[in-house]
GROMACS .gro file of C-alpha atoms in nm:
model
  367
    1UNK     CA    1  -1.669   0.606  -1.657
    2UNK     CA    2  -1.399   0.836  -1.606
    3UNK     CA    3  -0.993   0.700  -1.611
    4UNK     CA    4  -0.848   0.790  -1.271
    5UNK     CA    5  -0.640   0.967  -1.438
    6UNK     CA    6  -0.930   1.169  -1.479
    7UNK     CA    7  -1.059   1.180  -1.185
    8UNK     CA    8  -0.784   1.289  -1.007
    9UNK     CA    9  -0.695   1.568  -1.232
   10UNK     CA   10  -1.063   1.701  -1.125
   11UNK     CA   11  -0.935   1.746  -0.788
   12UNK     CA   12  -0.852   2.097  -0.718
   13UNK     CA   13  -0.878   2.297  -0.396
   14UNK     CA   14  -0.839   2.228  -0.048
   15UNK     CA   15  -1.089   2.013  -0.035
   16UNK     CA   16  -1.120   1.797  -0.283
   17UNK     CA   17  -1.200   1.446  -0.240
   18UNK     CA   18  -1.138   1.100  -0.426
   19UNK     CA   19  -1.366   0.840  -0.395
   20UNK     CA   20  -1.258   0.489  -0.529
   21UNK     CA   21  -1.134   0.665  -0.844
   22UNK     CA   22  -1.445   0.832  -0.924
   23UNK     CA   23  -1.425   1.193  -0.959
   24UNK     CA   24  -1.476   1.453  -0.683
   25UNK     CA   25  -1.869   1.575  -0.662
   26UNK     CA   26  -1.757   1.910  -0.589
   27UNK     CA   27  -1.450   2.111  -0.461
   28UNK     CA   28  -1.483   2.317  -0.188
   29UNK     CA   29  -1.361   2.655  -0.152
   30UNK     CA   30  -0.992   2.675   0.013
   31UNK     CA   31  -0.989   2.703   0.357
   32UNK     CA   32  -0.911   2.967   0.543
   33UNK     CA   33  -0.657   2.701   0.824
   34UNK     CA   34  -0.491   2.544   0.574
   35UNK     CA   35  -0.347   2.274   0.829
   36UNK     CA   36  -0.615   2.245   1.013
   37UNK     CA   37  -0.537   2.164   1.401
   38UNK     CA   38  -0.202   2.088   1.344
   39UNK     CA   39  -0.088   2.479   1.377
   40UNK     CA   40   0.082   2.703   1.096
   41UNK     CA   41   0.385   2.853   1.052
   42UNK     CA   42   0.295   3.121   1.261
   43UNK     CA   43   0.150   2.895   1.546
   44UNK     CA   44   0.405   2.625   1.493
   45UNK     CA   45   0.318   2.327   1.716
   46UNK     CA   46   0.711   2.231   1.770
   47UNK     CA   47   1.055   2.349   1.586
   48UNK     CA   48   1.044   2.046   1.428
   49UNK     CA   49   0.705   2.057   1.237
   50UNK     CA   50   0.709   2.161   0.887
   51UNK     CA   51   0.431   2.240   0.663
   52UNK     CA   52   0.370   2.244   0.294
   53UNK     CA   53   0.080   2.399   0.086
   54UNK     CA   54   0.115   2.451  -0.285
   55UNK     CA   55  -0.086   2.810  -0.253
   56UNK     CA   56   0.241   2.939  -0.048
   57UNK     CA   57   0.088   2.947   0.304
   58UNK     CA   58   0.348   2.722   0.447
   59UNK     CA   59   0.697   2.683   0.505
   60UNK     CA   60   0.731   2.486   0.149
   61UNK     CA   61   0.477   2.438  -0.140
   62UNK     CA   62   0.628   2.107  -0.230
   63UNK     CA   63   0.649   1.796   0.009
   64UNK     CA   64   1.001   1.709  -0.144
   65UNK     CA   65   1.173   2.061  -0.037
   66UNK     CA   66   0.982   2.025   0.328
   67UNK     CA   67   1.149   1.636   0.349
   68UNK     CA   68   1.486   1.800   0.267
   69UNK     CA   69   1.455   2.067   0.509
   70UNK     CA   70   1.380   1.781   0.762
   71UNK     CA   71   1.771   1.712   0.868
   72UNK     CA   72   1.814   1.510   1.170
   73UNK     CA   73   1.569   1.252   1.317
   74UNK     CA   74   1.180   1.315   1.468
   75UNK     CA   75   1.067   1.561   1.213
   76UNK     CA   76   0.664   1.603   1.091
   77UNK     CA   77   0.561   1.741   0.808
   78UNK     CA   78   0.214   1.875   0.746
   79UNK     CA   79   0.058   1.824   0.433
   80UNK     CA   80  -0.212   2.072   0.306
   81UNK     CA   81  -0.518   1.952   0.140
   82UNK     CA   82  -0.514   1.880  -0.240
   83UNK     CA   83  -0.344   1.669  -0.552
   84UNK     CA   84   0.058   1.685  -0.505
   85UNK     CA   85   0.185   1.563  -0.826
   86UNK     CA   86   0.546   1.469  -0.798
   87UNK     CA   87   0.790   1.204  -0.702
   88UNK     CA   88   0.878   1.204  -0.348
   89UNK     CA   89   1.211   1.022  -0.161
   90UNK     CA   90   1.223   0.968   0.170
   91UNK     CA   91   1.611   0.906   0.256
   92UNK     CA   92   1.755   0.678   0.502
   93UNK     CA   93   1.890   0.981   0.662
   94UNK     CA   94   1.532   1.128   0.713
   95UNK     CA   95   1.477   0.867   1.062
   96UNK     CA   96   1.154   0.883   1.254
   97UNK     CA   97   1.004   1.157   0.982
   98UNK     CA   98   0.596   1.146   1.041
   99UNK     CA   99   0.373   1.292   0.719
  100UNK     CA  100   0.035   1.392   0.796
  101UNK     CA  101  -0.219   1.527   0.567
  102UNK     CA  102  -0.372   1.828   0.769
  103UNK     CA  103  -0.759   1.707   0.668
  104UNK     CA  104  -0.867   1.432   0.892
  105UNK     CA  105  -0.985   1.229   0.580
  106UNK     CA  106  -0.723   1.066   0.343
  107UNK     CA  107  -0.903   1.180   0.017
  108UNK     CA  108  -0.851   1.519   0.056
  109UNK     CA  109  -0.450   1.513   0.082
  110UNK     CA  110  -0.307   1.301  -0.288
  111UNK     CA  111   0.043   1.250  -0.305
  112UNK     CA  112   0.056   1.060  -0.717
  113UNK     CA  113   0.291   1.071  -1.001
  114UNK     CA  114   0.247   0.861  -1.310
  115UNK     CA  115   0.545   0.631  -1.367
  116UNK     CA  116   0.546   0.269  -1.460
  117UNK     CA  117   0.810  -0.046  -1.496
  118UNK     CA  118   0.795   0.041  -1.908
  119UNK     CA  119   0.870   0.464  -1.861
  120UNK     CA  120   1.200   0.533  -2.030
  121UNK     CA  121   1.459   0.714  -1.804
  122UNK     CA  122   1.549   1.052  -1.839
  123UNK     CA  123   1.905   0.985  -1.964
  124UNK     CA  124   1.810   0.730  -2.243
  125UNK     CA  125   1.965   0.417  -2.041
  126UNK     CA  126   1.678   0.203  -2.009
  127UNK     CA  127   1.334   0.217  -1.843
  128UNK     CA  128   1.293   0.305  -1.471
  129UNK     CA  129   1.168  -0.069  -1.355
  130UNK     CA  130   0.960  -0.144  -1.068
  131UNK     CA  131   1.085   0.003  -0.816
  132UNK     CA  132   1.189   0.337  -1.036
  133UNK     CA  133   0.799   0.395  -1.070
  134UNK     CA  134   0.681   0.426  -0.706
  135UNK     CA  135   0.553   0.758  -0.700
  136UNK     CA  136   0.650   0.733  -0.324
  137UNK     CA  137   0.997   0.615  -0.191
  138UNK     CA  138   1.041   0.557   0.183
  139UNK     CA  139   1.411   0.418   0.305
  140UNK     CA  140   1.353   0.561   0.642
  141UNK     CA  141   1.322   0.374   0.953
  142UNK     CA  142   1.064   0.473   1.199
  143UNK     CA  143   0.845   0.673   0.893
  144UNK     CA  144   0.495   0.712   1.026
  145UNK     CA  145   0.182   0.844   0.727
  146UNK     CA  146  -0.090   0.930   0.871
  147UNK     CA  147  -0.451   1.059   0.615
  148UNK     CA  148  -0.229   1.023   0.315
  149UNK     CA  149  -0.364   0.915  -0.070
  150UNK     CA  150  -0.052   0.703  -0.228
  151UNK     CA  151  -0.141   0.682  -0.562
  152UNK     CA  152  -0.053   0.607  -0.918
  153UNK     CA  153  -0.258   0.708  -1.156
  154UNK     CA  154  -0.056   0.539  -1.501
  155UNK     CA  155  -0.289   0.340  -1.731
  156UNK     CA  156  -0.215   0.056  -1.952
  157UNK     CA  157  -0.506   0.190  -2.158
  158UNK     CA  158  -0.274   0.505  -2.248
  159UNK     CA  159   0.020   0.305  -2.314
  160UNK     CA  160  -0.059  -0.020  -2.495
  161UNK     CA  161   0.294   0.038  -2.625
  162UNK     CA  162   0.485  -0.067  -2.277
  163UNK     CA  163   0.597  -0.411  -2.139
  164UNK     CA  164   0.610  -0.323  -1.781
  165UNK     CA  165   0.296  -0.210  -1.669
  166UNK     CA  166   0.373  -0.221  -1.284
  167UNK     CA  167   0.315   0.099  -1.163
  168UNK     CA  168   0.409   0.153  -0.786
  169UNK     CA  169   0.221   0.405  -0.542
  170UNK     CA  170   0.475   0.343  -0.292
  171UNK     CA  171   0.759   0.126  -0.213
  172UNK     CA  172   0.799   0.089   0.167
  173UNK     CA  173   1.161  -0.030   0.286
  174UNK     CA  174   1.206   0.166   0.612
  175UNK     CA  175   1.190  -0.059   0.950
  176UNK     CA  176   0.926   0.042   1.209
  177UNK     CA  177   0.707   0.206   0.911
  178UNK     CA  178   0.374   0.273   1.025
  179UNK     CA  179   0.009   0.371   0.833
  180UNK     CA  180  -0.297   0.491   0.968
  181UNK     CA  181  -0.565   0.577   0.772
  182UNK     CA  182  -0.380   0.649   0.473
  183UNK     CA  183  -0.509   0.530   0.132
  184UNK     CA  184  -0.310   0.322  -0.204
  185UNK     CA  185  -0.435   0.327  -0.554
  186UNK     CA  186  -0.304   0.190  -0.855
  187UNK     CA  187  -0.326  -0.102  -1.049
  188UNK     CA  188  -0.057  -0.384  -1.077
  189UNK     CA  189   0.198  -0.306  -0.787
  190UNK     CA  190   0.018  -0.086  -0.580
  191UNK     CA  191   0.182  -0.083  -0.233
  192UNK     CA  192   0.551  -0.271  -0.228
  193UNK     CA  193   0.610  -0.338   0.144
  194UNK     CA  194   0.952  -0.430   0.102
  195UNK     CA  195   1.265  -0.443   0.290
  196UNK     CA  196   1.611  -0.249   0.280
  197UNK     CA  197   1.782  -0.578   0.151
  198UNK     CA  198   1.750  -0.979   0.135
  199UNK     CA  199   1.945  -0.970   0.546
  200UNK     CA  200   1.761  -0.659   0.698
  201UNK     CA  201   1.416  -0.707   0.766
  202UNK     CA  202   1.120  -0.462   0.791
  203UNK     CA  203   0.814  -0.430   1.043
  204UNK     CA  204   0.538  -0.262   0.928
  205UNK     CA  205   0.249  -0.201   1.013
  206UNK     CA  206  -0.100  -0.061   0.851
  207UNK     CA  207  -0.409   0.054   1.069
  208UNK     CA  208  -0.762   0.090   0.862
  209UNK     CA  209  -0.619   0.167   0.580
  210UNK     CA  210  -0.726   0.109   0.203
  211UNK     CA  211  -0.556  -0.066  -0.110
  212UNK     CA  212  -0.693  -0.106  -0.456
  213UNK     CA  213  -0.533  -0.294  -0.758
  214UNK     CA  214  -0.515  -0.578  -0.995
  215UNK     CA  215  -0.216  -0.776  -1.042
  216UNK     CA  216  -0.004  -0.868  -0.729
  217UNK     CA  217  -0.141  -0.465  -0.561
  218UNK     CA  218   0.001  -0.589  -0.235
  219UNK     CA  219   0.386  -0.712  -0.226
  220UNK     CA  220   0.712  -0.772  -0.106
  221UNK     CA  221   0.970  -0.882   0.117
  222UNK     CA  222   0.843  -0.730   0.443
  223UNK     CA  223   0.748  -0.860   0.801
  224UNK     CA  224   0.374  -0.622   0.744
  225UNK     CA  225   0.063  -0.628   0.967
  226UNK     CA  226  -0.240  -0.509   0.813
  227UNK     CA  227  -0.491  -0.436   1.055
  228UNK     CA  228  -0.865  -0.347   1.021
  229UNK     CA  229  -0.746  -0.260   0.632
  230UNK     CA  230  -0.994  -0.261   0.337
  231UNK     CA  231  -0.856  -0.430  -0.014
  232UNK     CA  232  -1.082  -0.391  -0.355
  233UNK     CA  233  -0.970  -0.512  -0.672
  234UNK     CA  234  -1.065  -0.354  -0.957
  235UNK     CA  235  -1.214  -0.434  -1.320
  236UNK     CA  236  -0.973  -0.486  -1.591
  237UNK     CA  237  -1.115  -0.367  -1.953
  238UNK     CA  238  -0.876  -0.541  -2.101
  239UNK     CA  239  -0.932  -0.900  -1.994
  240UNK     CA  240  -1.260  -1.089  -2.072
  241UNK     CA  241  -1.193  -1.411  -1.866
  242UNK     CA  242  -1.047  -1.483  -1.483
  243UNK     CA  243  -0.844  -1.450  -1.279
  244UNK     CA  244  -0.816  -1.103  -1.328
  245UNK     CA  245  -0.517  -1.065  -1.082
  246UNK     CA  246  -0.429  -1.117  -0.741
  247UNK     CA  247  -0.444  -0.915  -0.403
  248UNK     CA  248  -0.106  -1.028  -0.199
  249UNK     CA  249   0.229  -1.153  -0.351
  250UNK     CA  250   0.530  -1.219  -0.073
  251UNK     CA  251   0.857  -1.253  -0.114
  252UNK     CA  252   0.892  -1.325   0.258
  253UNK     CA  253   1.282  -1.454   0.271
  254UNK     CA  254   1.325  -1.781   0.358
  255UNK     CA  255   1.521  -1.677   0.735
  256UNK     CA  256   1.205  -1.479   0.795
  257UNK     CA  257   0.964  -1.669   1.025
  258UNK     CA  258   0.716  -1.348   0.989
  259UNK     CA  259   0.618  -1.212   0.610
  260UNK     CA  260   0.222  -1.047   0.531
  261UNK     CA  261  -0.056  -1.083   0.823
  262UNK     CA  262  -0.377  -0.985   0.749
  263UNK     CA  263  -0.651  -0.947   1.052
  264UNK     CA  264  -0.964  -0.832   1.101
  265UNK     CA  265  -0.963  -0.677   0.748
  266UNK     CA  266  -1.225  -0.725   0.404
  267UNK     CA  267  -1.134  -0.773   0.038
  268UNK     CA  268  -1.416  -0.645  -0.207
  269UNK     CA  269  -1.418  -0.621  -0.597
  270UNK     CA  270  -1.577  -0.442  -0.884
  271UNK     CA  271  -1.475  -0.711  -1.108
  272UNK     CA  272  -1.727  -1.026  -1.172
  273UNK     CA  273  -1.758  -1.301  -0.911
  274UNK     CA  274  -1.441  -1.523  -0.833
  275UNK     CA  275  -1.252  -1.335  -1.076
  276UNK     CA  276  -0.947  -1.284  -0.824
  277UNK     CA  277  -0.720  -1.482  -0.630
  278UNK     CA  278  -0.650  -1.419  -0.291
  279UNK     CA  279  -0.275  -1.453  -0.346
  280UNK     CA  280   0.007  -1.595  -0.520
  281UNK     CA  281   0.382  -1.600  -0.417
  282UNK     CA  282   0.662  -1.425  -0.555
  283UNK     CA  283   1.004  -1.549  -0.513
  284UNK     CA  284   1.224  -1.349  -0.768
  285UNK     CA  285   1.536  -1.390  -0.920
  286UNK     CA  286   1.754  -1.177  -0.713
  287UNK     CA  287   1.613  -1.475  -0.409
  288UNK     CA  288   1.568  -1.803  -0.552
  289UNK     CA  289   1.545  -1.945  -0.145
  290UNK     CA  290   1.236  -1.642  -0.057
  291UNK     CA  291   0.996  -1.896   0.105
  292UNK     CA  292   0.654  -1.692   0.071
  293UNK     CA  293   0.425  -1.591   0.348
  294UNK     CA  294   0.075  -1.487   0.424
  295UNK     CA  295  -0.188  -1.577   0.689
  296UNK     CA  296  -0.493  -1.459   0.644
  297UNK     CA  297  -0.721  -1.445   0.948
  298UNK     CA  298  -1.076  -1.300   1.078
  299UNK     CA  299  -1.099  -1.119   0.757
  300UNK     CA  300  -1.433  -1.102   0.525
  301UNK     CA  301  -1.321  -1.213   0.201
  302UNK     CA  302  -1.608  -1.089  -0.089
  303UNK     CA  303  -1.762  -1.283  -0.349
  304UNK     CA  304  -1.482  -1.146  -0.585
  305UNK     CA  305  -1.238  -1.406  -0.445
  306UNK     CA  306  -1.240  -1.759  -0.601
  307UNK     CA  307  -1.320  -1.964  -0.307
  308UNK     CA  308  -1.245  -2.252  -0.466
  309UNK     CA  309  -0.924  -2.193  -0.575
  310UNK     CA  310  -0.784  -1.881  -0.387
  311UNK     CA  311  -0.429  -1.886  -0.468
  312UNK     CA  312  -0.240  -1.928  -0.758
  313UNK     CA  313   0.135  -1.984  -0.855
  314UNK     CA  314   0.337  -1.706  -1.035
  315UNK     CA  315   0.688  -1.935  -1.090
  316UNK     CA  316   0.653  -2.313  -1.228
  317UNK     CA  317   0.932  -2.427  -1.015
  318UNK     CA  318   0.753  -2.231  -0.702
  319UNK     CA  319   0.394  -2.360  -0.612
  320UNK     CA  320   0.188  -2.214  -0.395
  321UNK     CA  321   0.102  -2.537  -0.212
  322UNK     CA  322   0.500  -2.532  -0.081
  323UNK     CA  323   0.507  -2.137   0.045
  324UNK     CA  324   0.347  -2.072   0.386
  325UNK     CA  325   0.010  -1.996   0.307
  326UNK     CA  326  -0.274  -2.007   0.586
  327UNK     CA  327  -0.609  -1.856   0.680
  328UNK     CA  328  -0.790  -1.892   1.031
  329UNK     CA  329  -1.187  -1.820   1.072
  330UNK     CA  330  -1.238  -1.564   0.807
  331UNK     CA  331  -1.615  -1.572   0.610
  332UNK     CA  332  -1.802  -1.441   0.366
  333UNK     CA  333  -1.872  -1.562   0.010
  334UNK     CA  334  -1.486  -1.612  -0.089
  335UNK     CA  335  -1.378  -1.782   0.233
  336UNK     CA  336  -1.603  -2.112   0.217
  337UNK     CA  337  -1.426  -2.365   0.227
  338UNK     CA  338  -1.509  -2.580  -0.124
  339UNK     CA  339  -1.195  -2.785  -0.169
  340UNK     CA  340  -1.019  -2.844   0.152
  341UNK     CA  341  -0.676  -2.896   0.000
  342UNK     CA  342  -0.680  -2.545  -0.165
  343UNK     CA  343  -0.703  -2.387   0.195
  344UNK     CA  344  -0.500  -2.444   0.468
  345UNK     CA  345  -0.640  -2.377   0.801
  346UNK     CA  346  -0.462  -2.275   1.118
  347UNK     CA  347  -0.591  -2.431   1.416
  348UNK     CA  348  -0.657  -2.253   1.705
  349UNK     CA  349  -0.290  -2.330   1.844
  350UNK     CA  350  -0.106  -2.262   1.551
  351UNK     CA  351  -0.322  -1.892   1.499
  352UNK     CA  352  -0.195  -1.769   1.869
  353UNK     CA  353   0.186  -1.735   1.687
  354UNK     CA  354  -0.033  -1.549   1.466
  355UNK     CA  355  -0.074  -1.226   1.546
  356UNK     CA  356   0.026  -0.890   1.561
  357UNK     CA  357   0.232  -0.850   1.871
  358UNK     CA  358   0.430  -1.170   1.752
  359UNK     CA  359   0.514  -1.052   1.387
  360UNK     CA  360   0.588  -0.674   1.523
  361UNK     CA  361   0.795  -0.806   1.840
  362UNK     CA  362   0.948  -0.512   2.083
  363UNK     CA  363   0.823  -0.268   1.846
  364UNK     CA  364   0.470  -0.083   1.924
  365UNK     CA  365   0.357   0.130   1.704
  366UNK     CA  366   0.173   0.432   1.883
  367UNK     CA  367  -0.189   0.469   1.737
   0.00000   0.00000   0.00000
């Protein structure tokens, strides 16, 4: 089996496609409209769409460069097909910026870097941390991503040598930061939907879009819908017994009635049956009073999640059983309901505060 590193170094071309990590079955030729419907330099669709193709076709060959140019609020920027590899920052400054990769499906448009928690910095100061490995960095309010691969593709395999093996596609802090159809791969740390700071909170929201990971691949401080979105956790070579990690980990703030909502979504798994919890909650050191929270609702959960005991406790001093946990009607082979006590259920009245319109309040994002 090939290391997604791998795989994703097979992808050349315009077309080139990544399929759960596997490598691309072919690459086809590049195409002629690099971007697709959404114009061209020469046929721009407003003054304030940009576009980016490494082959030189656009207006920048780097996504980076294109954000830059983007000064002032409203711009897009149009993404040509094929493996970007680079860090990317999305400033505060850059408000109401939309990406979009030109090919209707998400494969074919990779935006990855390899960093992790453990990488040394540049200057010899320390390692980057966390939040210094997202390959993706969005501060700006009102960001929209739309057929977008997040990725990063660093492997603990290749550095048995590090401590911090988080390894962050993208860390999300923006308000009014929207996905549709966009993809996230990693491993531990996947996709941090976080929040500028502890007193400004962040809606987000994700529309059929996909996550894969191991250890905690969905986290953060956010107020985030996930809607109609498809989580898979992965096998880990280098464990032999469960749990091999865990899909969500909040760090909802404790003055934040609103943290992760999951609806109408599915969790799958490559990894053995029951080998995953469904979450566990993070309250770190920087907020000792984060009061966790995820409700999970109307969701297939796969035989990959331990239905008996679904959630799990990261902190001693913080169990899960005193966070705001909840699920309401969801099935499959990891939502039965074995031990009562390890599941709290919403009734009916307590799942209508439940729901998107509530968590995302005068904000609607445009689909």
């Amino acid at each position: 089996m090939p290391t997604r590193r791998t795989a994703l170094s097979l992808l050349t071309g315009a077309g080139a496609t990544l399929a759960l990590g596997a490598p691309a079955a072919h690459a086809r030729p590049a195409h002629p409209r690099p971007f697709g419907r959404y114009g061209s330099p020469a046929r721009r669709l407003d003054p304030r769409t940009l576009y980016v193709d490494a082959h030189g076709r656009g207006d920048h060959t780097d996504v980076q460069s294109a954000v830059d140019a983007a000064t002032g609020a409203g711009h897009t920027v149009v993404i040509a097909a094929g493996v970007h590899r680079a860090t990317l920052v999305v400033g505060a400054e850059h408000r109401d910026l939309t990406l979009v990769g030109a090919s209707p499906d998400a494969r074919d448009t990779v935006l990855v870097y390899d960093n992790a928690a453990g990488t040394p910095r540049p200057d010899g100061s320390g390692t980057l941390g966390t939040s210094g490995s997202a390959s993706v960095t969005v501060k700006a309010a009102g960001f929209t991503a739309r057929d977008l691969t997040f990725a990063n593709d660093w492997l603990r395999s290749d550095n048995p040598e590090y401590t911090g093996a988080q390894a962050v596609a993208i860390k999300v802090q923006g308000d009014r930061s929207a996905f549709y159809g966009c993809r996230f791969l990693g491993h531990q740390d996947t996709l941090y939907a976080d929040s500028p700071s502890l007193a400004v909170p962040a809606r987000q929201y994700y529309r059929d879009c996909y996550a894969e990971g191991d250890v905690d691949f969905v986290f953060g401080r956010a107020s985030a819908v996930f809607d109609r979105c498809h989580f898979r956790t992965l096998t880990r070579t280098d464990r032999t017994a469960a749990p091999h990690g865990f899909v969500f980990a909040p760090s909802t703030p404790g003055a934040n009635p609103h943290g992760y909502l999951v609806v109408r979504s599915r969790v799958t798994s490559t990894a053995p049956d029951g080998y995953y919890k469904l979450a566990r909650p993070w309250v770190p050191s920087s907020d000792p009073t984060a009061h966790p929270m995820l409700t999970v609702r109307e969701s297939h959960l796969g035989a990959g999640i331990d239905a008996s005991e679904p959630y799990g406790t990261m902190s001693s001093g913080f169990p899960w059983q005193d966070q705001r946990f909840a699920e309401h009607r969801n099935y499959g082979p990891g939502a039965r309901v074995t031990v009562p006590a390890n599941r709290p259920q919403l009734s009916a009245f307590e799942a209508s505060a439940h729901t998107p319109a509530r968590w995302l309040g005068d904000w609607r994002p445009r689909g």
